[in-house]
Short mmCIF file of C-alpha atoms and ligand atoms in Angstrom, two decimals:
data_model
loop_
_atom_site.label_atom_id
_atom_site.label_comp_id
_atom_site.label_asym_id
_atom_site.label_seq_id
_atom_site.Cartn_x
_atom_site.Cartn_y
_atom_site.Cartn_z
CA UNK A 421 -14.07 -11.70 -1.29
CA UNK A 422 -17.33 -11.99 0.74
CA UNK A 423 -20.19 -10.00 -0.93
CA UNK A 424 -22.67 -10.16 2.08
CA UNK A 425 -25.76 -9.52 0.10
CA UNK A 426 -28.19 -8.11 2.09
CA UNK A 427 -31.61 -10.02 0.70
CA UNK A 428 -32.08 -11.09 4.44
CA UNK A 429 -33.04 -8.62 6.94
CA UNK A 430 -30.39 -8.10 9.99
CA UNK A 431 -32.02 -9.90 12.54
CA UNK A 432 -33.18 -12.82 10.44
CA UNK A 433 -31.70 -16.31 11.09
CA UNK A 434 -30.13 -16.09 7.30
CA UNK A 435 -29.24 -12.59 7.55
CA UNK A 436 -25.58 -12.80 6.74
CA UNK A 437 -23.12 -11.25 9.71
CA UNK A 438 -20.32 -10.80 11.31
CA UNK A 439 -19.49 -11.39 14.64
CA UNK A 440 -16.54 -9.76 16.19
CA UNK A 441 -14.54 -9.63 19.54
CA UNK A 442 -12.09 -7.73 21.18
CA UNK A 443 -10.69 -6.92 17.71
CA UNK A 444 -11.47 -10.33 15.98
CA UNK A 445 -13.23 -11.85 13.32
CA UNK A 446 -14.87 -14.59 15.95
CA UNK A 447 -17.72 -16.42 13.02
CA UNK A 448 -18.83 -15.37 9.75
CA UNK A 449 -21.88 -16.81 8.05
CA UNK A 450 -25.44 -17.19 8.31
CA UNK A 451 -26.96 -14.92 11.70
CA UNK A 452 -28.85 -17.62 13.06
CA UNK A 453 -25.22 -19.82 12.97
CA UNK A 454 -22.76 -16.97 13.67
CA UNK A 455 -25.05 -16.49 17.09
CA UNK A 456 -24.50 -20.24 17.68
CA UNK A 457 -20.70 -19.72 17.31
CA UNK A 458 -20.79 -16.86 19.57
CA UNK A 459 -22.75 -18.35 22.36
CA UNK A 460 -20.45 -21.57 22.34
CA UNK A 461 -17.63 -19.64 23.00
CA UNK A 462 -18.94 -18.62 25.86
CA UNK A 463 -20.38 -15.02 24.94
CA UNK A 464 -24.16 -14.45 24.85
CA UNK A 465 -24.90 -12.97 21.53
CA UNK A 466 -27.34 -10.96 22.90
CA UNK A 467 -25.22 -8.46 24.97
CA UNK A 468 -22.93 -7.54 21.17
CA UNK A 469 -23.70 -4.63 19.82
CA UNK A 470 -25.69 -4.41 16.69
CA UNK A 471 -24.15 -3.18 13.39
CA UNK A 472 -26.94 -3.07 10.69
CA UNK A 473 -25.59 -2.78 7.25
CA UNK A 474 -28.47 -4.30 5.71
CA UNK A 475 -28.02 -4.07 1.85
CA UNK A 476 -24.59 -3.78 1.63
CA UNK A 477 -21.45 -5.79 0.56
CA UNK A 478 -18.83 -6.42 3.04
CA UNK A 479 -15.16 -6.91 1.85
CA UNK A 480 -11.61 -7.13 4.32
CA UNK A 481 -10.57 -3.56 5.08
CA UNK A 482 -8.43 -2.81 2.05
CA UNK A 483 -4.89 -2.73 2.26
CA UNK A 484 -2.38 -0.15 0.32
CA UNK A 485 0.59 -2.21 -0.19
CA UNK A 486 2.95 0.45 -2.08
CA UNK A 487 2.95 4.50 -0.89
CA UNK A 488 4.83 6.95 -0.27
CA UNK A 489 3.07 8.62 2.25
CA UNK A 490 5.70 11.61 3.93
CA UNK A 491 6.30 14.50 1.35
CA UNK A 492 5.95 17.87 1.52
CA UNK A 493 4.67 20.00 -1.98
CA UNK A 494 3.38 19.00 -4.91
CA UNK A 495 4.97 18.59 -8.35
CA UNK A 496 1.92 19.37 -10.94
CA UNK A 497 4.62 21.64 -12.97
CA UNK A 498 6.02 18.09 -14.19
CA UNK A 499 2.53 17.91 -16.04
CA UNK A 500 3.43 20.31 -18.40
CA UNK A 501 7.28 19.56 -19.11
CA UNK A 502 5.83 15.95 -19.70
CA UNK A 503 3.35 17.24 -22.13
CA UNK A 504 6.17 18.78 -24.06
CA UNK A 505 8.11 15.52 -24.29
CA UNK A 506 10.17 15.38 -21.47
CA UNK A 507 10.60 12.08 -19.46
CA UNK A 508 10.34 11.22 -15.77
CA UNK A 509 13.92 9.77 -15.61
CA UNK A 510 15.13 12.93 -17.58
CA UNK A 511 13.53 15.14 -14.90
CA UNK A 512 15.32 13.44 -12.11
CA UNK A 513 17.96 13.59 -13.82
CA UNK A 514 17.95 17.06 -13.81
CA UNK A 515 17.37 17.40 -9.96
CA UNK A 516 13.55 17.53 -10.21
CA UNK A 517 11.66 15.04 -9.90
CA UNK A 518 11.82 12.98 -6.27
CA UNK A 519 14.75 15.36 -5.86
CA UNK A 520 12.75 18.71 -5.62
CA UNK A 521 10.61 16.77 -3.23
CA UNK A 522 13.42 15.88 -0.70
CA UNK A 523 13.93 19.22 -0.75
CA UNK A 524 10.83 20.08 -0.34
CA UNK A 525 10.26 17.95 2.70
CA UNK A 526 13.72 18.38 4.36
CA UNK A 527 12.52 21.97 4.94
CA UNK A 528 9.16 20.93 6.46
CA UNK A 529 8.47 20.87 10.03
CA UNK A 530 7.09 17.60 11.85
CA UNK A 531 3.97 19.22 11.92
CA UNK A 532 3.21 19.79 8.42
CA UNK A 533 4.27 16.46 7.54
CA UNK A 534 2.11 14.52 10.28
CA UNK A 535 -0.52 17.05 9.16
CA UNK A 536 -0.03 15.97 5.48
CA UNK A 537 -0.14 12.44 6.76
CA UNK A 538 -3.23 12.94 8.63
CA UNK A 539 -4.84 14.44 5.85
CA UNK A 540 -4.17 12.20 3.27
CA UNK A 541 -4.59 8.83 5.92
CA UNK A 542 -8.16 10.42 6.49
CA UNK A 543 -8.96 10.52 3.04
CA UNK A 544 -7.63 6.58 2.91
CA UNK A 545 -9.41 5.55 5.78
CA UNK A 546 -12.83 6.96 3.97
CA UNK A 547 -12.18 4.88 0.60
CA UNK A 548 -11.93 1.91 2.80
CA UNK A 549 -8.58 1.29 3.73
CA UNK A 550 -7.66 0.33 6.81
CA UNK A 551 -3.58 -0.78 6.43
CA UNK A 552 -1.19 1.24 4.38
CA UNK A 553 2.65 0.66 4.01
CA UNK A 554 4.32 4.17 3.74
CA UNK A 555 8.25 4.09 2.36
CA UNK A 556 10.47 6.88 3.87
CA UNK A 557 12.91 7.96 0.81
CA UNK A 558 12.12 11.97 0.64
CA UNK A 559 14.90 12.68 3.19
CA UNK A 560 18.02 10.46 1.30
CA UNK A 561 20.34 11.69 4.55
CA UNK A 562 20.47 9.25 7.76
CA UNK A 563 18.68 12.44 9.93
CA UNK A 564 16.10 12.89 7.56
CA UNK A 565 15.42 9.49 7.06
CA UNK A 566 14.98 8.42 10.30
CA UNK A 567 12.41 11.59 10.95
CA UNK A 568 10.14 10.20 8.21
CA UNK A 569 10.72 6.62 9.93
CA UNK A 570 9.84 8.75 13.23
CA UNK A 571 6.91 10.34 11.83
CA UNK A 572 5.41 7.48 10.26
CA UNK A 573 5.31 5.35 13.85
CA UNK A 574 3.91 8.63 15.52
CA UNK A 575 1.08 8.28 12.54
CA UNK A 576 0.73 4.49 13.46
CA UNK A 577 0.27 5.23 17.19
CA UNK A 578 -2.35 7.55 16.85
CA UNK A 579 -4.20 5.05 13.83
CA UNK A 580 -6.96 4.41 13.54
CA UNK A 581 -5.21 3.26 9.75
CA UNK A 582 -2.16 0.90 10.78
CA UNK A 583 0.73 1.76 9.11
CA UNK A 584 3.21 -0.75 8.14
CA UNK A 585 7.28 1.37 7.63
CA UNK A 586 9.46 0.79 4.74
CA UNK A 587 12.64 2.53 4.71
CA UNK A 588 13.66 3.73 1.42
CA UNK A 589 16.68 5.47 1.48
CA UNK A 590 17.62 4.25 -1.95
CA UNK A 591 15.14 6.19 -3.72
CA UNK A 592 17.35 8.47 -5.47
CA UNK A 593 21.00 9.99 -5.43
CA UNK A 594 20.71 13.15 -3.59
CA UNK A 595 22.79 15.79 -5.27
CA UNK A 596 24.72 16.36 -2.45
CA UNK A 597 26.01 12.93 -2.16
CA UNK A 598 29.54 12.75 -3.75
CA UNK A 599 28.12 10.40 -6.55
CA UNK A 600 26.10 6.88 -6.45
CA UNK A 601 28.55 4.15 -5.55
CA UNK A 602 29.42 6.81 -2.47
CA UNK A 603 25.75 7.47 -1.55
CA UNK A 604 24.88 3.98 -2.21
CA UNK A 605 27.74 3.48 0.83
CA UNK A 606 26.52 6.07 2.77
CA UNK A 607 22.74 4.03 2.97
CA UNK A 608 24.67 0.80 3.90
CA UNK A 609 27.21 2.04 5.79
CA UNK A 610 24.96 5.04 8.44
CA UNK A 611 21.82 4.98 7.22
CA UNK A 612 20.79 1.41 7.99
CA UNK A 613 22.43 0.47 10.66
CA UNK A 614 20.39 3.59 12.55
CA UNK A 615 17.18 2.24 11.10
CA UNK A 616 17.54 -0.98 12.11
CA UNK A 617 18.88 -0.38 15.77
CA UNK A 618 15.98 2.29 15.98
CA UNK A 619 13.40 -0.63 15.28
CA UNK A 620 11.21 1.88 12.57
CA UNK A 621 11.19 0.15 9.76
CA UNK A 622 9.96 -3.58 8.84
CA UNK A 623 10.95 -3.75 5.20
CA UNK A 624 13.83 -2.06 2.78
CA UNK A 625 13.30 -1.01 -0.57
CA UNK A 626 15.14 0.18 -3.18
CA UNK A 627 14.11 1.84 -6.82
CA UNK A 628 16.22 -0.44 -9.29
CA UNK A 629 16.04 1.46 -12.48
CA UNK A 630 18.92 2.50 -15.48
CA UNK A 631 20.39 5.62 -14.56
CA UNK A 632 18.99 5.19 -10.18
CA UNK A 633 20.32 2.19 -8.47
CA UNK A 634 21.18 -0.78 -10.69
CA UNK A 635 21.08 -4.66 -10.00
CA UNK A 636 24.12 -4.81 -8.60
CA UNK A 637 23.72 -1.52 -5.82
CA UNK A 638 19.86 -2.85 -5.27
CA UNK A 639 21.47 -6.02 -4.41
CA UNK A 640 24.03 -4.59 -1.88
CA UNK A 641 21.34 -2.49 -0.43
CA UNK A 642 18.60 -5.08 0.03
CA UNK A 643 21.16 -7.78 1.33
CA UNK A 644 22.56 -5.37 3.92
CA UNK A 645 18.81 -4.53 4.69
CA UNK A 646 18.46 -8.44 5.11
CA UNK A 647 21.65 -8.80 7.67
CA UNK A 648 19.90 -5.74 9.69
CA UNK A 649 16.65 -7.90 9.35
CA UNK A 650 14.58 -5.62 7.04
CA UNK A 651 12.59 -7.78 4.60
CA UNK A 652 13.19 -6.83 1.16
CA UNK A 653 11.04 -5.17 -1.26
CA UNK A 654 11.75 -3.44 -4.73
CA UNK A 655 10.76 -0.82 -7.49
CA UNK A 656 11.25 -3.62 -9.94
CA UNK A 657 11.43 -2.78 -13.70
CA UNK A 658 8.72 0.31 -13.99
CA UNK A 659 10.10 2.12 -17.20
CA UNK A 660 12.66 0.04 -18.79
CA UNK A 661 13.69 -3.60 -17.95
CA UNK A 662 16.47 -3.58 -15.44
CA UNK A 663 16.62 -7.02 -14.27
CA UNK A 664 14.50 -5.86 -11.25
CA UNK A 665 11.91 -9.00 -10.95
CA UNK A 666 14.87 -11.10 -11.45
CA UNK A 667 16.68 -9.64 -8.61
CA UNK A 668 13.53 -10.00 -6.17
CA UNK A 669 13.34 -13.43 -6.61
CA UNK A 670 16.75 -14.28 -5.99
CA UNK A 671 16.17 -12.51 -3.05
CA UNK A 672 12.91 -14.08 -1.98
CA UNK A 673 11.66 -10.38 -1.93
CA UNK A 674 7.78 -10.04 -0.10
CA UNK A 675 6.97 -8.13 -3.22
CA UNK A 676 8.34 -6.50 -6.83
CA UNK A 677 6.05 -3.10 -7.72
CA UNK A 678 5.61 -1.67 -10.73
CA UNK A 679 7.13 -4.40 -13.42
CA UNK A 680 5.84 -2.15 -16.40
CA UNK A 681 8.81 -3.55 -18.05
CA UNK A 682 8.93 -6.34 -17.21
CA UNK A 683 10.59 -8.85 -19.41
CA UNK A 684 10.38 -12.61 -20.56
CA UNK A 685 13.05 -13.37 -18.15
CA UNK A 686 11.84 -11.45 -15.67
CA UNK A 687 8.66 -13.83 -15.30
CA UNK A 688 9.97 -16.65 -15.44
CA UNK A 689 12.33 -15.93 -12.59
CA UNK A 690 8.59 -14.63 -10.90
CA UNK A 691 7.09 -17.60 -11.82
CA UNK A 692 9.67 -20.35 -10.55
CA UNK A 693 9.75 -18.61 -7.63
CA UNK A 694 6.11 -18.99 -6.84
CA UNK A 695 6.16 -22.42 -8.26
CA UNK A 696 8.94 -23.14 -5.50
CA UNK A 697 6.77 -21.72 -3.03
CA UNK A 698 8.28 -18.36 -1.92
CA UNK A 699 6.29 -16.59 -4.09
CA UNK A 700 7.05 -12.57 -4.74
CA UNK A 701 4.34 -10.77 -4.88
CA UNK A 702 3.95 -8.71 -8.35
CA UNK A 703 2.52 -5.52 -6.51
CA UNK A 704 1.10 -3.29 -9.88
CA UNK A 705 1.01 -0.02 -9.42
CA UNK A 706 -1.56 1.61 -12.31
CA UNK A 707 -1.65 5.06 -11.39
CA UNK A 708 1.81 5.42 -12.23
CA UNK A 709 1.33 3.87 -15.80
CA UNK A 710 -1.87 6.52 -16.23
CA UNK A 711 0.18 9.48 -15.01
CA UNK A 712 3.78 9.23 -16.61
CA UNK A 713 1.59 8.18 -20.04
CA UNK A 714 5.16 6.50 -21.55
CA UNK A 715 5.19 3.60 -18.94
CA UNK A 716 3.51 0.62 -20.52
CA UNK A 717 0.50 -1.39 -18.68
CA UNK A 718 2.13 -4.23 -16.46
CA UNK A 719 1.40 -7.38 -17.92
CA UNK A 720 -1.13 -8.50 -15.41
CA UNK A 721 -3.12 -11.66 -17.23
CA UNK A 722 0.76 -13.40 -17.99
CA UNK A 723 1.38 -12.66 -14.13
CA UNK A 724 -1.56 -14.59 -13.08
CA UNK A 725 -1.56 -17.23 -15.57
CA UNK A 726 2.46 -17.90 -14.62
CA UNK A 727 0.59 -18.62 -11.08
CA UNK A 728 2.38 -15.37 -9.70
CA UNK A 729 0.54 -13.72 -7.44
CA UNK A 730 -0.90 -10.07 -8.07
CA UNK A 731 -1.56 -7.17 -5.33
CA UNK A 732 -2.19 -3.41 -6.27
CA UNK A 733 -1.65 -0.10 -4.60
CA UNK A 734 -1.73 3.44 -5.34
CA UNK A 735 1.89 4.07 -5.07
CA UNK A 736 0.65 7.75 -3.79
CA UNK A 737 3.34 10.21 -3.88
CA UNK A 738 3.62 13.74 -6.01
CA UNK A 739 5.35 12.63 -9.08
CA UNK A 740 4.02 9.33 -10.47
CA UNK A 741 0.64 8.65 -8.16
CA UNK A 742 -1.18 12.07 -6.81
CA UNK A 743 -3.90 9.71 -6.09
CA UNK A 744 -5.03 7.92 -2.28
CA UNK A 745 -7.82 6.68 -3.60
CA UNK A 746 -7.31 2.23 -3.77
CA UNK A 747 -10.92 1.79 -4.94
CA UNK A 748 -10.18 4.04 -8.35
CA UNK A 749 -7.24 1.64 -8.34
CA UNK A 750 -9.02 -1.20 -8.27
CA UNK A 751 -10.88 0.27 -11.19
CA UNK A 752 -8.04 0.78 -13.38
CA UNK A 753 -6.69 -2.47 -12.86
CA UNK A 754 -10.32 -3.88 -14.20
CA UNK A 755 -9.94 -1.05 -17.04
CA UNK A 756 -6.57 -0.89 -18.18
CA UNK A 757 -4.82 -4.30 -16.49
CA UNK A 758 -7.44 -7.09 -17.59
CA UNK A 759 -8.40 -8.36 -14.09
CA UNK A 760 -11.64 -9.23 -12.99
CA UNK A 761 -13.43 -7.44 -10.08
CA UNK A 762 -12.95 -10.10 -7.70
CA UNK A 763 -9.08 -10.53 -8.55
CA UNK A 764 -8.67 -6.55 -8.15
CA UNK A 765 -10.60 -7.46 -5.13
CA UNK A 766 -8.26 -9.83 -4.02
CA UNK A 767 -5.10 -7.90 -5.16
CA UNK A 768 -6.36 -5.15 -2.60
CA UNK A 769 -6.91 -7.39 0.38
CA UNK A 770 -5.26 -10.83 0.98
CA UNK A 771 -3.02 -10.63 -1.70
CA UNK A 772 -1.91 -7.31 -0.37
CA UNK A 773 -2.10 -8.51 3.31
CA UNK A 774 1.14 -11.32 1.39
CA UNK A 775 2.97 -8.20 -0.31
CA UNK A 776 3.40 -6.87 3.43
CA UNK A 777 3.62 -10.25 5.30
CA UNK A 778 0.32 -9.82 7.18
CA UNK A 779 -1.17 -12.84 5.11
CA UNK A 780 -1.97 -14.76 8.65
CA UNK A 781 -4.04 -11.84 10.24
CA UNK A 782 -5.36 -9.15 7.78
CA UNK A 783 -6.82 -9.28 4.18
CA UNK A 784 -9.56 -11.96 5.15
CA UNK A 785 -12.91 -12.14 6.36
CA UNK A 786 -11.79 -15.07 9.04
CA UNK A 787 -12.50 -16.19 12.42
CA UNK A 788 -9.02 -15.57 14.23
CA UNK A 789 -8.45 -12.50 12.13
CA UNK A 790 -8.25 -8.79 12.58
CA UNK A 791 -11.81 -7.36 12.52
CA UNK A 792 -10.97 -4.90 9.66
CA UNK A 793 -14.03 -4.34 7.67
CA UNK A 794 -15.65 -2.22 5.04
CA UNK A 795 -19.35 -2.37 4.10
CA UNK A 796 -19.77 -0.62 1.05
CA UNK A 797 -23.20 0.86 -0.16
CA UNK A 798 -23.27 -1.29 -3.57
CA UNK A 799 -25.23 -4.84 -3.83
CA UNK A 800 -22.42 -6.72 -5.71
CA UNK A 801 -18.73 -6.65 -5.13
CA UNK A 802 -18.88 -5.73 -8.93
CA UNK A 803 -20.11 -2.92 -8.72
CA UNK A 804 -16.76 -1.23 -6.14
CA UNK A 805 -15.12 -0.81 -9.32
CA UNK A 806 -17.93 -0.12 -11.60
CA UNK A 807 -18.88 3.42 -9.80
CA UNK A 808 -15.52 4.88 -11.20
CA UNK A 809 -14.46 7.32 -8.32
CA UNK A 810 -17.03 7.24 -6.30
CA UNK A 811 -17.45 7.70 -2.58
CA UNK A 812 -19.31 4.01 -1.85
CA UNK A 813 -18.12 3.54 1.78
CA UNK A 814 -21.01 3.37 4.29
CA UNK A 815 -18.48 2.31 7.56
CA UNK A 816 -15.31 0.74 8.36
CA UNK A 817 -13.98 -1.25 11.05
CA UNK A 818 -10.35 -1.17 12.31
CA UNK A 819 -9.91 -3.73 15.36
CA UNK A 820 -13.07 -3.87 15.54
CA UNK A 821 -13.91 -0.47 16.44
CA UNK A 822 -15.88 2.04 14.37
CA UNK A 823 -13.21 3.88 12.38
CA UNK A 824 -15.25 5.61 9.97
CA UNK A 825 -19.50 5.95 9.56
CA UNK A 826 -21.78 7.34 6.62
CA UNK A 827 -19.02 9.87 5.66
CA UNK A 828 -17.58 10.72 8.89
CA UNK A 829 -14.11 9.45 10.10
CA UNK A 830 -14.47 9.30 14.02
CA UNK A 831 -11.04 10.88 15.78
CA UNK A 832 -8.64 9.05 17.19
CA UNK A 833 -9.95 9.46 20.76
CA UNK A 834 -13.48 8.81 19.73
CA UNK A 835 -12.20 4.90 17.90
CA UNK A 836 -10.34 4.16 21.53
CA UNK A 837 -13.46 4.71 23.08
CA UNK A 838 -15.97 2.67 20.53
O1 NIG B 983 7.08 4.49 -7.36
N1 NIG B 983 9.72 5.34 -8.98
C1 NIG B 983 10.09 5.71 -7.89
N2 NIG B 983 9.33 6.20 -6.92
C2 NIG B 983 7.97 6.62 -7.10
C3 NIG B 983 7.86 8.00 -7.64
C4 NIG B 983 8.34 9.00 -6.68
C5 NIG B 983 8.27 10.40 -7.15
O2 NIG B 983 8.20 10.67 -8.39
O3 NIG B 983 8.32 11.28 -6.28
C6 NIG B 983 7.20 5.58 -7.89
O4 NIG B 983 6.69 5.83 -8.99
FE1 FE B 984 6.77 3.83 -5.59
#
């Protein structure tokens, strides 16, 4: 985490800055040695534009490592049955849940879900984040699934937020499926192969839970996703223990989200896993904890004092998360989780950047790296999660083109031309 404070004034030799080309981080320091970098790469320093965010603190653009951006509807009715007692899984099972949703969003036209994607993207982009992993699994039939897949690349294309595709067809067992063990063939047997020969997805998922896919279906699912070369990923362990974390490490998973319950055995298999250097990322999701009220707080101190590495995300989606908002995540996490302000910081950017295997150009303020930048209208990194909820971006970067300024997210057409 940089915190650029801005003592110096822009223009001053010990101003701090930034300077960035074509897209890249080219030198970060003091002004009067970034221009020095510049002009011995051959660039007079003089002919860059001039940025001036003097007085504010300058972190990566964040990264949302866990959503589940395509949906149609919302599900605030669950509220009220949960207030009398009744739990998530008990919902699903009772065809709510994700399952009114995939109705819900098998009905909707493209439009309204690249609408819904815009809007909600927007709203991303102006809390600061600037890469976002969206899972399909609100379609759970091949056609459907590979529409989300579709609509999530169209989304990417016309940025400015990069979106990074998960395919997620083992979300849930659609109640027109002829029973798990059949659906759970139907996702290895159609729905991947079309994925993968398609080329719209980079990592499979699966939600490993008692009474949704267990160990054994996750593993069939995430191995065939390996063979089709999707990286695996996994809703490890959120309400009860399921032998999720254990699972992602013997599969040398990127990342294992939720881990609300997760158990002794579950880190240790975490933490011999980063001690033997292909480390899973524990992604923690605290949203989900806040909203469903019976999930328990992931243990997020023992994560990081096992030496396992911790990112967060939202998780946004209408049941668990009905949140976009990272920065209020990165609150919670200070709040409820026990991590500092600089490890949430962390958890949203370069540990985040590992969760999606971006570690070597996003998530750090580097020369060589992806100019993807937030300055933030605070005077210590302490205070992003301090203002609970707030609205504290000033502008944002994405390739090194104005994405968002004082407020207003510039179109699509107006970032190519920045
Ligand atoms: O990560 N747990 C599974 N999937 C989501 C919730 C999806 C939904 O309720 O629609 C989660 O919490
Ligand atoms: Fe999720």
């Amino acid at each position: 985490v940089a915190s650029l404070r801005g003592e110096a004034t822009a223009g001053h030799p010990d101003a701090l800055a930034v300077a960035v080309d074509r897209g890249r981080i080219v030198a970060v320091g003091a002004e009067g040695s970034v221009r020095q970098q510049v002009a011995a790469s051959g660039v007079d320093p003089d002919t860059l534009d001039l940025l001036d965010v003097d007085g504010a603190t300058l972190t990566p653009g964040l990264i949302d490592p866990h959503t589940h951006l395509l949906f149609a509807g919302s599900r605030e009715r669950e509220w009220e049955l949960r207030r009398r007692g009744q739990g998530y899984l008990e919902i699903l099972a009772a065809g709510g849940g994700i399952l009114s949703t995939v109705e819900r969003t098998r009905a909707a036209t493209d439009e309204e879900l690249l609408a819904h994607g815009r809007r909600w993207l927007s709203e991303m982009l102006g809390h600061g984040v600037t890469t976002v992993e969206a899972k399909s699994g609100y379609g759970l039939d091949t056609e459907s699934e590979l529409r989300l897949l579709r609509l999530t690349a169209r989304l990417d294309q016309e940025g400015p937020v990069e979106l990074v595709p998960t395919f997620l067809g083992a979300h849930a067992v659609p109640t027109d499926a002829a029973g798990p063990d059949a659906y759970v063939e139907t996702v290895i047997q159609e729905q991947l192969p079309r994925v993968a020969e398609q080329g719209i997805a980079r990592f499979c998922d699966a939600f490993c839970e008692q009474g949704v896919f267990d160990v054994d279906q996750s593993r069939r699912i995430l191995q065939a996703g390996l063979a089709a070369g999707l990286r695996p990923r996994l809703h490890a362990d959120q309400i009860r223990a399921s032998g999720g974390a254990q699972l992602a490490a013997e599969l040398r998973a990127a990342s294992a989200d939720h881990l609300g319950a997760i158990d002794q055995d579950g880190m240790a298999a975490l933490g011999r896993a980063a001690r033997d250097g292909h480390a899973v990322i524990a992604t923690l999701l605290p949203a989900s904890a806040l909203v469903l009220g019976t999930e328990r707080p992931a243990p997020a101190r023992g994560l990081i004092e096992q030496g396992i590495p911790v990112a967060l995300g939202t998780d946004f989606n209408p049941g668990s998360a009905p949140t976009a908002n990272l920065p209020l995540i990165v609150s919670l996490a200070c709040l409820t989780l026990g991590l500092t302000p600089a490890e949430a910081l962390v958890a949203v950017t370069i540990n985040a950047a590992f969760a999606l295997g971006l570690e070597a150009s996003h998530g750090s303020l580097e020369p060589g790296r992806q100019a993807d930048l937030v300055a933030w209208q605070v005077r210590t990194h302490e205070q992003i999660p301090y203002w609970l909820g707030a609205s504290l971006v000033r502008l944002v970067l994405k390739r090194g083109r104005v994405a968002y300024h004082d407020g207003i997210a510039k179109d699509a057409d107006d970032v190519a031309r920045t």
